[in-house]
Tab-separated table of C-alpha atoms in Angstrom:
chain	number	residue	atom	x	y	z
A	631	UNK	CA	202.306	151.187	157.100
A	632	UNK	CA	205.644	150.441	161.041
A	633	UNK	CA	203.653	152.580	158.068
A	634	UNK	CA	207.046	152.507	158.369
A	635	UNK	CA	208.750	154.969	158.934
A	636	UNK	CA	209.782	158.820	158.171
A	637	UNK	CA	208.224	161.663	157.922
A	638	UNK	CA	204.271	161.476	158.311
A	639	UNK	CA	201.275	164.198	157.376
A	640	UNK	CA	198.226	164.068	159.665
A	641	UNK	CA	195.931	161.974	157.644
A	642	UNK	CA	198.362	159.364	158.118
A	643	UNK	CA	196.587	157.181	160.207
A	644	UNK	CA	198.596	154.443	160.331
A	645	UNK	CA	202.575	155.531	160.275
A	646	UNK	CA	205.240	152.856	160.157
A	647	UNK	CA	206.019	151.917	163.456
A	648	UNK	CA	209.400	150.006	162.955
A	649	UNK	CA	212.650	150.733	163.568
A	650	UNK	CA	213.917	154.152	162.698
A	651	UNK	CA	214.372	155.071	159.206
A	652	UNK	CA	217.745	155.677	156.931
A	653	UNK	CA	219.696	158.375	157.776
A	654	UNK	CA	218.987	161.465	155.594
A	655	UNK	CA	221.873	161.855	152.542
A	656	UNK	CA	224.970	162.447	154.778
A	657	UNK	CA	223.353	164.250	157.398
A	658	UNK	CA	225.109	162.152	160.285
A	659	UNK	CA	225.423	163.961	163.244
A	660	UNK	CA	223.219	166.584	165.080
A	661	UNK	CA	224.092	168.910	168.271
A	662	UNK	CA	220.209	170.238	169.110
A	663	UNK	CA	219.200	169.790	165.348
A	664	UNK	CA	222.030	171.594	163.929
A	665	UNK	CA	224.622	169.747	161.721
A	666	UNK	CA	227.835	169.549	162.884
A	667	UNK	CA	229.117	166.740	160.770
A	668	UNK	CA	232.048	169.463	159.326
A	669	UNK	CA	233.812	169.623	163.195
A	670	UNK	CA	235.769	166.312	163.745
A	671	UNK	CA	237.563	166.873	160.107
A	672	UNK	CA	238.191	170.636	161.093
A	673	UNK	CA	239.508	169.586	164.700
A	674	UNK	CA	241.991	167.469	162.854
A	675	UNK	CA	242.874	169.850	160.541
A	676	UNK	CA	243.844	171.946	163.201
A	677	UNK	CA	245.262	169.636	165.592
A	678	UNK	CA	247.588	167.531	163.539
A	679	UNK	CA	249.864	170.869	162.250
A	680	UNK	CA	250.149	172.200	165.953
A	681	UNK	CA	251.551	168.864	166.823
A	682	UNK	CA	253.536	168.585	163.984
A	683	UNK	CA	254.425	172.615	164.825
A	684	UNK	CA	255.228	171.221	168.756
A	685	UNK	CA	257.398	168.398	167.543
A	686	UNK	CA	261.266	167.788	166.763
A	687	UNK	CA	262.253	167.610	163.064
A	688	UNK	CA	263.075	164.038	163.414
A	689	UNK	CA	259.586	163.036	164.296
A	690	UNK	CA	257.100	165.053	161.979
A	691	UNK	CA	253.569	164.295	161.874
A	692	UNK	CA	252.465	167.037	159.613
A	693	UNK	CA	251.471	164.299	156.596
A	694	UNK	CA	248.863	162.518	159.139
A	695	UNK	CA	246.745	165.537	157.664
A	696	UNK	CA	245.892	163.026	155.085
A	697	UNK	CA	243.250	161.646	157.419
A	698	UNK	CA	240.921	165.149	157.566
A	699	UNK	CA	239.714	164.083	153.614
A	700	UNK	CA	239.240	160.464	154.629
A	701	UNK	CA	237.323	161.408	157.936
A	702	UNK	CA	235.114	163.920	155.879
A	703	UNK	CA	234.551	161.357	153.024
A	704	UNK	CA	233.061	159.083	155.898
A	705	UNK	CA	230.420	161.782	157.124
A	706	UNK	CA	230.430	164.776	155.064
A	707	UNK	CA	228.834	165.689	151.699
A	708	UNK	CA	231.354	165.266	148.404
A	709	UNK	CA	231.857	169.298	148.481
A	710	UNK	CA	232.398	169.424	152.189
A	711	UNK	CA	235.381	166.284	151.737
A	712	UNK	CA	236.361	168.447	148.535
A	713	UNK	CA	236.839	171.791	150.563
A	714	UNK	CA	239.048	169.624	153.333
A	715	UNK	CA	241.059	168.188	150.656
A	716	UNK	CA	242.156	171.529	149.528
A	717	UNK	CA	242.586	172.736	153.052
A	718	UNK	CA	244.738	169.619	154.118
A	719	UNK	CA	246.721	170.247	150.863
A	720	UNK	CA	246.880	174.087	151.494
A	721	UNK	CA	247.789	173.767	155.292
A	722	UNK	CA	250.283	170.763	154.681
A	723	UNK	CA	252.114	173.434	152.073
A	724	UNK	CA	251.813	176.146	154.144
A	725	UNK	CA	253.663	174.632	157.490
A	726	UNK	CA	256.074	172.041	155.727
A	727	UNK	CA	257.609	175.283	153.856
A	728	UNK	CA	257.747	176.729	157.590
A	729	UNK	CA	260.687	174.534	158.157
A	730	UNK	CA	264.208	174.088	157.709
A	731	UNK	CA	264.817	172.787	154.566
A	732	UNK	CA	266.631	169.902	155.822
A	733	UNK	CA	263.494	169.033	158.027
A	734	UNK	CA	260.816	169.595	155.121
A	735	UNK	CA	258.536	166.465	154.065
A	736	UNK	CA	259.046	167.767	150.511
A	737	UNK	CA	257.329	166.247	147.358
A	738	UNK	CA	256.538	162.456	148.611
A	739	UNK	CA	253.898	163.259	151.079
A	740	UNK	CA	252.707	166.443	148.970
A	741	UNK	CA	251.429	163.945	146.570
A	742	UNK	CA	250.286	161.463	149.206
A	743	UNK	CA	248.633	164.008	150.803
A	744	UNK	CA	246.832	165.350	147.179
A	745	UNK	CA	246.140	161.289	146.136
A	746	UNK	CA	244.314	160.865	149.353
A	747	UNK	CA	242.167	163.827	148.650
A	748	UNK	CA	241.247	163.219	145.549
A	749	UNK	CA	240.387	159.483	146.470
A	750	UNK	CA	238.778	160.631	149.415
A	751	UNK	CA	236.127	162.713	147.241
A	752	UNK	CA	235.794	160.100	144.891
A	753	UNK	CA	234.991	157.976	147.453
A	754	UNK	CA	232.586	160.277	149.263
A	755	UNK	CA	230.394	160.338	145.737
A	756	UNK	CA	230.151	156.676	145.884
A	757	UNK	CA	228.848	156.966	149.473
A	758	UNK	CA	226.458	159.503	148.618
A	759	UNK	CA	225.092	158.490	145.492
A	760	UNK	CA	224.675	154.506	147.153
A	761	UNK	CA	222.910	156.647	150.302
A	762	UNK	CA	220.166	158.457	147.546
A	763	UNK	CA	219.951	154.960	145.841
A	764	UNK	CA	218.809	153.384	149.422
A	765	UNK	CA	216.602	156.228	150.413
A	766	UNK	CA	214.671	156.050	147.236
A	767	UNK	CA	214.747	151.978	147.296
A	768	UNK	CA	213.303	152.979	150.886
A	769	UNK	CA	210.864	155.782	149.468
A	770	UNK	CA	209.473	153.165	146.573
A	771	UNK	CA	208.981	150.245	149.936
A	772	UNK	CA	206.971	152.626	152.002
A	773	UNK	CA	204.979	153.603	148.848
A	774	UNK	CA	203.931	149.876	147.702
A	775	UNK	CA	203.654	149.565	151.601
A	776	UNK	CA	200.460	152.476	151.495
A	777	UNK	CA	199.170	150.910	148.856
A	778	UNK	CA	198.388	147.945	151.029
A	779	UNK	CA	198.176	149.493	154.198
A	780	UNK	CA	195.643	152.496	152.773
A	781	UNK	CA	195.223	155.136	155.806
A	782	UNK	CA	191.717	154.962	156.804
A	783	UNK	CA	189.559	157.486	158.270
A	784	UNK	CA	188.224	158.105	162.069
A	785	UNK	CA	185.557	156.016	162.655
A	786	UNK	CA	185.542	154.257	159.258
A	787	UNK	CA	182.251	152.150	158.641
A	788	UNK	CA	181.148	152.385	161.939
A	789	UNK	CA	184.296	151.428	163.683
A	790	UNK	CA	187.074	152.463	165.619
A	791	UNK	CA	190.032	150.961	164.296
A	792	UNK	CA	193.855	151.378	164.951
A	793	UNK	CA	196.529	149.706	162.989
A	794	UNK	CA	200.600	149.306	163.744
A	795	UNK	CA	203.004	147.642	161.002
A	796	UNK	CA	206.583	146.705	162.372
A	797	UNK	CA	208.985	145.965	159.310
A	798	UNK	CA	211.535	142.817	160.510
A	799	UNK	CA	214.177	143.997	157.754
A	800	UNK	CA	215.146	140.427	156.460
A	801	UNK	CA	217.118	141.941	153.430
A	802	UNK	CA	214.964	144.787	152.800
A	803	UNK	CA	212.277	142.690	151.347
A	804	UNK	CA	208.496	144.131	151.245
A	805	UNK	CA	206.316	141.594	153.122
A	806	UNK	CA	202.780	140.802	152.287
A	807	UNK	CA	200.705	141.762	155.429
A	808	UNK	CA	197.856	143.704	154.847
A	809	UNK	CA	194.566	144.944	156.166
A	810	UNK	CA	191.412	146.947	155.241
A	811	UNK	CA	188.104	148.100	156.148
A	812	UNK	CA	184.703	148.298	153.946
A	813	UNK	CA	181.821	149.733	154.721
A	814	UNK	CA	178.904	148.939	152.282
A	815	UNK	CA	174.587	148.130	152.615
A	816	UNK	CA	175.459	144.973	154.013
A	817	UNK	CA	177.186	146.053	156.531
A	818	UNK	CA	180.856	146.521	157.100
A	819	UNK	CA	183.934	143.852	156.029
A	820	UNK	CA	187.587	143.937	157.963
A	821	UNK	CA	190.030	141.983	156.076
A	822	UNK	CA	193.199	141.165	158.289
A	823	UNK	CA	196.143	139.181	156.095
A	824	UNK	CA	199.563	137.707	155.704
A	825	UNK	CA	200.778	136.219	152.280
A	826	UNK	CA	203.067	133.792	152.177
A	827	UNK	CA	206.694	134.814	151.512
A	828	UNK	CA	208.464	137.937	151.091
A	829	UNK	CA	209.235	140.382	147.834
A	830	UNK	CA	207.456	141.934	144.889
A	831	UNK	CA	204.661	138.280	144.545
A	832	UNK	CA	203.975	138.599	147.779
A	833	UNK	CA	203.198	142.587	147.479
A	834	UNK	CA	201.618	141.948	144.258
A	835	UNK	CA	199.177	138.718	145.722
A	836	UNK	CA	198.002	141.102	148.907
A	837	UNK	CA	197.127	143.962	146.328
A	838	UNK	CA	195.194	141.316	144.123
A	839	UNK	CA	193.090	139.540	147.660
A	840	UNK	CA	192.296	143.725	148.619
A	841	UNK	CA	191.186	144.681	145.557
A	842	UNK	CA	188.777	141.916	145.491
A	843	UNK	CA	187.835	142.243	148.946
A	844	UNK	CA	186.929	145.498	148.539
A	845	UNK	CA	184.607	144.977	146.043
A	846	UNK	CA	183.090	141.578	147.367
A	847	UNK	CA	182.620	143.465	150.730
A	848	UNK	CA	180.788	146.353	149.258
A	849	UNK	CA	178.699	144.743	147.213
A	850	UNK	CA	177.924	141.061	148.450
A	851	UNK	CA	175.085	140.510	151.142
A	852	UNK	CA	176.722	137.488	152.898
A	853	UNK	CA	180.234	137.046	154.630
A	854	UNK	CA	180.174	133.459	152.735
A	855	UNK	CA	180.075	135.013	149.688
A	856	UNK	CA	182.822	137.593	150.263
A	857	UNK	CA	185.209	134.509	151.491
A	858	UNK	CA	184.211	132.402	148.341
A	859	UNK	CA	184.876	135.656	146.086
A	860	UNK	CA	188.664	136.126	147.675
A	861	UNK	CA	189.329	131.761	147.442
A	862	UNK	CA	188.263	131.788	143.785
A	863	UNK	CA	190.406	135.133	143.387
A	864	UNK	CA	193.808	133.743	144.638
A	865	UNK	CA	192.710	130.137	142.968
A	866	UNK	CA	193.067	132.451	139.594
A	867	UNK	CA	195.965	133.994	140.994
A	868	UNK	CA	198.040	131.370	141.270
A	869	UNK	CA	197.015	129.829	137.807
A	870	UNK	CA	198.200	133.358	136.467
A	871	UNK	CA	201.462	133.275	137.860
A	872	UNK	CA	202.362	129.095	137.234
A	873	UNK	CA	201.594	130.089	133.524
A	874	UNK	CA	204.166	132.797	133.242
A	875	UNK	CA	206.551	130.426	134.895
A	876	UNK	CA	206.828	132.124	138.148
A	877	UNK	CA	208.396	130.086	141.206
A	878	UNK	CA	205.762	131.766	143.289
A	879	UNK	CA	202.787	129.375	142.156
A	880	UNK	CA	202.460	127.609	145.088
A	881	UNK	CA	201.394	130.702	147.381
A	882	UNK	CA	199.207	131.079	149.847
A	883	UNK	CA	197.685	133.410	152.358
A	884	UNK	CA	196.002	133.263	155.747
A	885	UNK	CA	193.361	136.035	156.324
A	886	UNK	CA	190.999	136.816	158.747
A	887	UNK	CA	187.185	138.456	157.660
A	888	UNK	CA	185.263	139.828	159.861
A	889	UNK	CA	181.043	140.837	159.037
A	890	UNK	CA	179.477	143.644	160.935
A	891	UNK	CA	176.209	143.257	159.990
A	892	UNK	CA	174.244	146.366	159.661
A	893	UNK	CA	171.054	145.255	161.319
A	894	UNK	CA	172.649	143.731	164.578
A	895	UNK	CA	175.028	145.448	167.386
A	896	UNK	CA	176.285	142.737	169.031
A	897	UNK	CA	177.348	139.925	166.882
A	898	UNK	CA	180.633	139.396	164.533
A	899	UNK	CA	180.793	136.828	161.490
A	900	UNK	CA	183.853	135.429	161.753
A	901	UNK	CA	185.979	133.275	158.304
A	902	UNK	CA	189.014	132.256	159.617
A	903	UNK	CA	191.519	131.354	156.831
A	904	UNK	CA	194.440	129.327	158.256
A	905	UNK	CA	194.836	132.385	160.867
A	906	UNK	CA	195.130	133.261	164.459
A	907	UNK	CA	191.711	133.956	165.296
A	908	UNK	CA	191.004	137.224	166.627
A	909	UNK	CA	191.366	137.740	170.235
A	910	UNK	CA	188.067	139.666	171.825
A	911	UNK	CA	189.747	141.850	174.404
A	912	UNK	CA	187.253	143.316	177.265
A	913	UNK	CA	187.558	144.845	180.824
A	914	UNK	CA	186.228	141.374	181.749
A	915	UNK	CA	189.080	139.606	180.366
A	916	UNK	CA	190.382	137.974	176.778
A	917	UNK	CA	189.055	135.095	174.773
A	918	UNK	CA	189.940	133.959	171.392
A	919	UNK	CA	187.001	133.720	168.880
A	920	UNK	CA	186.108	130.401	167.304
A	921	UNK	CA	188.264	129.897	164.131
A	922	UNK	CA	185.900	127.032	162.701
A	923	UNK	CA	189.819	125.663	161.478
A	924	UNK	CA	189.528	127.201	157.919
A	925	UNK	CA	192.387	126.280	155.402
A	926	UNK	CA	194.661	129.164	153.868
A	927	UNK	CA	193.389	131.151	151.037
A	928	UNK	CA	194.724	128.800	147.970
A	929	UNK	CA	193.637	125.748	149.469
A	930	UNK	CA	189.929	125.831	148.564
A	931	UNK	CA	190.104	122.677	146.495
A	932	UNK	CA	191.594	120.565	149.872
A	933	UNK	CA	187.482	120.905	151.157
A	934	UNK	CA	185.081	121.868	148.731
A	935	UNK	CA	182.285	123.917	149.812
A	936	UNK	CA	181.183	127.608	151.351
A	937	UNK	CA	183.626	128.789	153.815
A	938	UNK	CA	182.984	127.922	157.326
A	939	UNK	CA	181.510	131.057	159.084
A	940	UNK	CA	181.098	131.499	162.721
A	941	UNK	CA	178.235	133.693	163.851
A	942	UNK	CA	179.388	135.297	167.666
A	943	UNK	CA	178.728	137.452	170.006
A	944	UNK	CA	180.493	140.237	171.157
A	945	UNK	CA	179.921	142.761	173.469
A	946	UNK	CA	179.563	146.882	173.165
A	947	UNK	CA	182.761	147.215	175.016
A	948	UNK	CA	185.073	144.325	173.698
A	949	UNK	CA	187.859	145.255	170.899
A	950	UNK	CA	188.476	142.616	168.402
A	951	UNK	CA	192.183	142.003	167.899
A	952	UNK	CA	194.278	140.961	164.734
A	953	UNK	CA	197.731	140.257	164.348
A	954	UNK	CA	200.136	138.261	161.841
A	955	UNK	CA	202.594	135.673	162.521
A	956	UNK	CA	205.177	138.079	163.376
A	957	UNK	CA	203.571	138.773	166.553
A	958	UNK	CA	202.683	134.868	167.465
A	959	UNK	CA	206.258	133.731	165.960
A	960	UNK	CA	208.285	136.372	167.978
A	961	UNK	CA	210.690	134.217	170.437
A	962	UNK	CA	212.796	135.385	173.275
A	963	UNK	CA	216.834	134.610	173.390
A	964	UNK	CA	215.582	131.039	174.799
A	965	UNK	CA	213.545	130.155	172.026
A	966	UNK	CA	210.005	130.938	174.006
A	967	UNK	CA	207.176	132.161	171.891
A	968	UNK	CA	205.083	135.101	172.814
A	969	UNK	CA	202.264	134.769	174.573
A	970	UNK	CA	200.204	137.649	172.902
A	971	UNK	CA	197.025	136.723	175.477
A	972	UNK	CA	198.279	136.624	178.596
A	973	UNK	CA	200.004	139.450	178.297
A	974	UNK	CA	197.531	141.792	177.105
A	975	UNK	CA	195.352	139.960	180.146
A	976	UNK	CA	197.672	141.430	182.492
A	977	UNK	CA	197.460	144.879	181.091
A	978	UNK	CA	194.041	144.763	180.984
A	979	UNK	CA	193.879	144.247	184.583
A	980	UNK	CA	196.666	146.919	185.314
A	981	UNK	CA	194.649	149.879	183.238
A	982	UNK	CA	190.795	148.983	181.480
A	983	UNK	CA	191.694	151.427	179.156
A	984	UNK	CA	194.215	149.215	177.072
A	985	UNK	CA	191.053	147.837	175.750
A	986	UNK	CA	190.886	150.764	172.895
A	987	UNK	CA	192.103	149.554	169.656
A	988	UNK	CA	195.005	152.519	169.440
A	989	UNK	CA	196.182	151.436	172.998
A	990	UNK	CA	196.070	147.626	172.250
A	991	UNK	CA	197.973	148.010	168.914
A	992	UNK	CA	200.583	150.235	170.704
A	993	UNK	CA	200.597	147.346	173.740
A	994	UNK	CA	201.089	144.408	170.803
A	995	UNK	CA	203.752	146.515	169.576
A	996	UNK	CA	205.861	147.068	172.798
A	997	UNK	CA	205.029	143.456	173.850
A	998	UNK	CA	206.318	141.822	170.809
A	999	UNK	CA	209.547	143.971	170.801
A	1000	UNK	CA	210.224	143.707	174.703
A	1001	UNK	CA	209.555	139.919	174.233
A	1002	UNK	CA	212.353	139.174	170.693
A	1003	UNK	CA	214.279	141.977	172.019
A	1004	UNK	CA	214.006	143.731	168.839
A	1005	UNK	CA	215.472	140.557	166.985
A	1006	UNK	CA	211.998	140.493	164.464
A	1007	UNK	CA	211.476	137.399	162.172
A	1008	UNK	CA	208.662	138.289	160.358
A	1009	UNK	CA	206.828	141.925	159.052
A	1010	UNK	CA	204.593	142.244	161.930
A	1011	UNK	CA	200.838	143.760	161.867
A	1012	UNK	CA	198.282	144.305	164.606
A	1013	UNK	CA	195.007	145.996	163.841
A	1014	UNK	CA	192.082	146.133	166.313
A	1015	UNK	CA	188.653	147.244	165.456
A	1016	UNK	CA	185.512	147.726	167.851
A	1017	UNK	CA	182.215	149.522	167.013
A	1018	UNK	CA	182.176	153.464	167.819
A	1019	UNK	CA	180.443	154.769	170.203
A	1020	UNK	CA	178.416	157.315	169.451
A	1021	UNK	CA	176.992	158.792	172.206
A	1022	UNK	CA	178.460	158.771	175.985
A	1023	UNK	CA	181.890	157.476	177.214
A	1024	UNK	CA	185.534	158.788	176.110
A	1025	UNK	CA	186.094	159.935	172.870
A	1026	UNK	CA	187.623	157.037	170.530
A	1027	UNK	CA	190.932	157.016	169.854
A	1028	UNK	CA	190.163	155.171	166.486
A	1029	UNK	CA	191.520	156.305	162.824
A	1030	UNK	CA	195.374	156.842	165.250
A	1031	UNK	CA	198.361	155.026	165.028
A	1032	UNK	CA	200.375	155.112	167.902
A	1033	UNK	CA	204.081	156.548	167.716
């Protein structure tokens, strides 16, 4: 949880991977990590009296001083732009009584200098207090973002796993991708998602289909069952919110499941809801799963009957890849969607190792960037999975997000 962005512990597994986060308060420029957001204001402060000091007395410059408060308002804190207020004020006092009366600014440009003080401090608390309203507005995102995007531990259910989220930004909005792994007797469930639309129903519909999924995984013997448990769940979601009145009645979500049965090693079930199917990624080369052309979660009642679910086989060394539509929607300046496959082909033939789910992630993440040149339409998730080795071979790099 792309996840986004800030400040991470270690168990983090999965930190945001997006662009960089808000700057901190009014902490706005750095010379090797030390603030120095005070100099350009005190450089002016100092420079505009020698010049007025070096100048005739028909062409004074001293009330220019007015700009050290409105520089500091920009990119100091309200008692830093309060301190250069009385400074400009005390300095403009100080040299304009330095000069022949006759040549003295006088009372006009006292008061023009105190006015744009006192606005500039006044206007330095409304930057301040709208920066702590976005970084908390930023704060509460990246919380309902963990709440979808749970960290998950090394290794979890058998797997190595490794999980990027890039935010797009399209006003701010939360989107509604979301992932998970369950481990249970039956064997272990990875749900890979993308609700429809942006906001708190979409947050609010991917918290609903997880919490069902995790219990449907745990406790149900059959993938068939699990995808029949999370179409009847959003079927009851979306009668919930049409009765309240909601415009958000109509929505939908594509998912992929994936069944690691607990009694075989080298097959996948595979429910494809209206997804991109995942894309089996191997030394030997790429391939896409069979989808079986499910419908969207939502869409049950358009063909009635069990979920379609494709039994196949997959190899020790392949890792199974997942991504959203902000990955297979991302488009160059010429309108040219990515191609996710061939490109991880060709890095699969320059270095094996992008095979391992925290170097395919990281390779989905560049790729999509490089390709939309940062210019994201959608919230973009890529999670790969693969089954742990537990003997032999290099240590997984499962359970880490790269940065």
């Amino acid at each position: 949880m792309s996840q986004g962005s800030g400040g991470h512990g270690p168990h983090d597994r999965y930190p945001r991977a997006g662009r960089s986060p808000a700057v901190h308060r009014f902490d706005l420029l750095y010379v090797r990590g030390h603030d120095v957001a005070w100099l350009p204001p005190l450089l002016l402060l100092l420079v505009i009296p020698a010049i007025d000091y070096g100048s005739s007395g028909d062409f004074r410059t001293l009330s220019w001083i007015v700009l050290v408060p409105g520089i500091s308002a920009a990119i100091c804190g309200v008692r830093g732009t309060a301190v250069f207020s009385v400074l400009a004020l005390l300095l403009y006092t100080a040299v304009d009584s330095a000069w022949p009366h006759e040549y003295q600014s006088g009372l006009p440009d006292f008061i023009l200098v105190a006015a744009g003080g006192i606005l500039a401090t006044l206007a330095c608390a409304v930057r301040v207090n709208g920066e702590h309203r976005a970084l908390h507005m930023r704060d509460v995102a990246d919380t309902v973002r963990r709440t979808l995007l749970r960290p998950l531990p090394p290794d979890w259910g058998g797997l190595e796993h490794a999980g990027v989220y890039l935010t797009a930004d399209v006003q701010a909005r939360v989107g509604g991708d979301f992932y998970d792994i369950q481990p249970g007797p039956h064997g272990t469930r990875v749900l890979v998602g993308d609700v429809q639309g942006k906001g708190l129903g979409a947050v609010e519909t991917a918290s609903v289909l997880l919490g069902t999924f995790r219990e449907a995984g745990y406790h149900e013997p059959d993938p068939a069952s699990v995808a029949q448990h999370l179409e009847t769940r959003m079927l009851r979601h979306r009668e919930y919110t049409t009765a309240l009145g909601r415009r958000d009645g109509d929505r939908f979500a594509t998912a992929v499941l994936l069944s690691f049965p607990a009694d075989r090693t080298d097959v996948v079930d595979v429910v494809v809801f209206g997804h991109e199917p995942p894309l089996a990624v191997s030394p030997d080369g790429v391939r896409y799963l069979p989808s079986g052309g499910g419908l969207p979660l939502g869409f049950g009642d358009l063909a009635p009957g069990p979920p379609g679910v494709r039994r196949v086989s997959v190899a020790p060394d392949e890792t199974l890849l997942m991504v959203t539509d902000g990955v297979t929607e991302a488009r160059d300046a010429d309108g040219t969607f990515y191609n996710l496959a061939a490109d991880v082909a060709r890095a699969v033939v320059a270095d094996p190792r992008a095979t391992r789910p925290a170097r395919l992630v990281a390779l989905v993440r560049d790729g999509t960037l490089r390709h939309s040149h940062g210019h994201l339409v959608d919230d973009t998730t890529a999670f790969a999975v693969r089954r742990a080795r537990t003997s032999g071979g290099e240590d997984p790099e499962g359970g880490r997000s790269p940065s």
